[in-house]
């Protein structure tokens, strides 16, 4: 029973209908497509009909159509909306905060937009229309997150979906930080959660990194079975449609269940031996991750940020990142990726001291 | 006849000498007049033999297959001075030829040439031939003309009809030079005889209905015979290029293009279909032979003029072209009309092929007017006919074989056209280089400046001969400046020509840019709809189809992605240093779907950490890589036995970036190595006129030319080098940092 409504302003009906069709396949979303209207009219519509929708989707090209009435930039509109949410009680127009999505037909839209950092903070999702079509579950999770934050008092543990005992095992700085912003607008919290917690390796890790740390290939027959065994470590906080696991909770699980060294110091083959010993039903169903070209160490702890190959930190080349918080970990690339500069748009550059090390690998004449 | 009071004129026999030796000035005129007589007699073949003529006293035999003479026509024609025959009958009976021979000179020509004449002549309806012997020395002065009698008799015939003149005891010697000079006198009558040896040898009945006229000159010395001059040898030898095409009995097509002037000797396979990746046989078409001689008019510098080929003959060919150029068709020895008739363009040469020529910017003419060609079909082996003539005998029925023939010939001509154009460009470039080298000695303005400096010095030093030098300088200055102006004009013209070619391409580029921009929105919509269907379709078969659709679409996107990137980069005018790794990585990503569907294995090796070029235009790298890639793909498909492999290696040495682009395709033959960079040179399968090819530049022969241009403009170079093991071709591009 569709219960979540996104109102979608787009001036190309054909493109909008494609997005609508695809998203409504989730059977929970309703996409209410509207043509663009003059500035003031959109704001007043949004204010007047707050109860009719849960989120907003905006087409970035609203102001570039020659016959459009829109005489503003989409960013300015979003800016205004956010402002109207956060203003003090007297002038506040919106009674609740809501997700805002920015999309476009242009193929390389996201990377073009990245350069404009002010507006990236206004939107929860910035992507192409094709990409948006695949984000149905995320759009739903967004609304659920906003709803929760709009209605209830919340603290860090509520947001992160952790019991107090589990919360003691994860980064305390993260807990403190979340508690310090818990009373801000839902958008601030969700934005922070997305950018600094879910999207950054560290406190939380994704499935690829999990697979590297367990030494087991995701394609193994027994993978989903194995995941169930560590379900306690899975992230179930806001936006948990994104699959993540708590790094420290995995370590804890290993320590509790296996008479072995720290997971990090074991080679992949050793890890599998332990797993198969304990979970006999997984024997033969766990495929080991292989070393990629140029690597020598099987103590996989991360994946190459460019190619996705399992990588140990000894073999990896650290990339140049600004890590804002202590719970965030540095990313690495493997030798081949560093040498060939594959996907360099993603990782940009190695950290300076790694350049000399890389130079050695070019010595062949 | 005198009677009582009347007097009539009488004629002294010496008049023969007056009208012969004294009137007919040159011996060449004499022989050519006799040949004209054969022409007027509706002969199609004349054989002129010069036997033992290196010294005086030899023999000339003129043998034709004309209508011949009987006793009546001999009496009233040949033997009657000032005969009125040519007045009463100015047009020949059979072929309606306008009579070429001048009034009544013929007989005296024979007297001019030799002392004795034997005429053997026969008309078709006669059972025996008539033989007449004339001793010109009998016609001495001081006797009556009508008193000299000449013996005649009937003899066994040696042919059905025609006339043989045997002129013995020649008054002069005849060498090859003199014989050729005679040939030239009659050349404006000559039409090419296209029937090749092949059909000639087949003893297929030839009708004499074909109105051609060919003359063959032979010289015999001490028993050995040699052909000195015949139509094809004389005229077509001088063609700029000879094009031949064959479809053999296995239905495989080939063509060969030969040009001595342009240093061209290529064999190109011709495929029945338009698939650029494989050759296919024809379905019905076989045993076809095609030959065409290609001439360019108004470009005298492409011909070598000498005693064997004069400017007069050159002009004659152009005149001949207006009547007998084009591609004729012969089937089992018979000419099939209307193919190749004046105004008939059955192969669409003046239409479609010319359009293609213009669009591709080729600088050579290529119309029916430039071609003397014939197609020979022999299709009556085994009693089965592949072709069929229409009921009214005006052409062939357009069955599959005929359509294939059309396709084959169009492709042969098209391939030949491109090769010739390419070779001509090479020759032009070579000549330009040579000229430039020559001119460098007297390099334009510097040369003039030097002269002025010299004179100034003399003035300064108050040299005694300074006045003289000033005069010399002033005298030569106008001419020197004029020369330089001409040079500059020529250089400008060459640049304009090149600009013209590039402008055509630029126009195409703009159109593509517009198009790509317009279709951008459809990319998104298609992707979206495919995604939706994938999620919704449950049935296995439909699901399968959607997956195939998605795969095709992704492949299609690799092209639109390439164009989009290329176009967006083109808009930025500035040049930036290029990170080779990124450029190649991005390029490989673009063609990923494309290469995967062709199961190509692409390897890359970056041998240095920093591979950054001098400032360049980003889109030009995309062009270079794309061109090399498409060439490699084609080469790989032609060598379809192995899995296709491409290797891209980049290194940096001595302040240069070195890029190697290797593939394991069919390699480049030695003799083509320095031609592949010339414009219009292509080894791609020629496409038929209806074929869809408006899309990419493949097959225009400009890819490598453009790549070379780009690389050279940055002071870099592109050459072929030895490939690594397991690869067959290696393009090496070097660029400064």
PDB file of C-alpha atoms in Angstrom, chain B residues 603 645 647 649 662-664 722-728:
ATOM      1  CA  UNK B 603      46.209  -4.560 -22.360  1.00  0.00           C
ATOM      2  CA  UNK B 645      44.570  -8.472 -28.917  1.00  0.00           C
ATOM      3  CA  UNK B 647      48.404  -3.513 -26.492  1.00  0.00           C
ATOM      4  CA  UNK B 649      52.292   0.916 -24.079  1.00  0.00           C
ATOM      5  CA  UNK B 662      49.956  -2.707 -31.156  1.00  0.00           C
ATOM      6  CA  UNK B 663      47.514  -5.271 -32.466  1.00  0.00           C
ATOM      7  CA  UNK B 664      47.565  -8.834 -33.744  1.00  0.00           C
ATOM      8  CA  UNK B 722      58.556  -3.726 -35.025  1.00  0.00           C
ATOM      9  CA  UNK B 723      55.796  -5.168 -32.884  1.00  0.00           C
ATOM     10  CA  UNK B 724      56.308  -7.281 -29.772  1.00  0.00           C
ATOM     11  CA  UNK B 725      55.997 -11.021 -29.898  1.00  0.00           C
ATOM     12  CA  UNK B 726      52.418 -12.145 -30.637  1.00  0.00           C
ATOM     13  CA  UNK B 727      51.540  -8.838 -32.246  1.00  0.00           C
ATOM     14  CA  UNK B 728      51.685  -7.891 -35.903  1.00  0.00           C
TER      15      UNK B 728
END
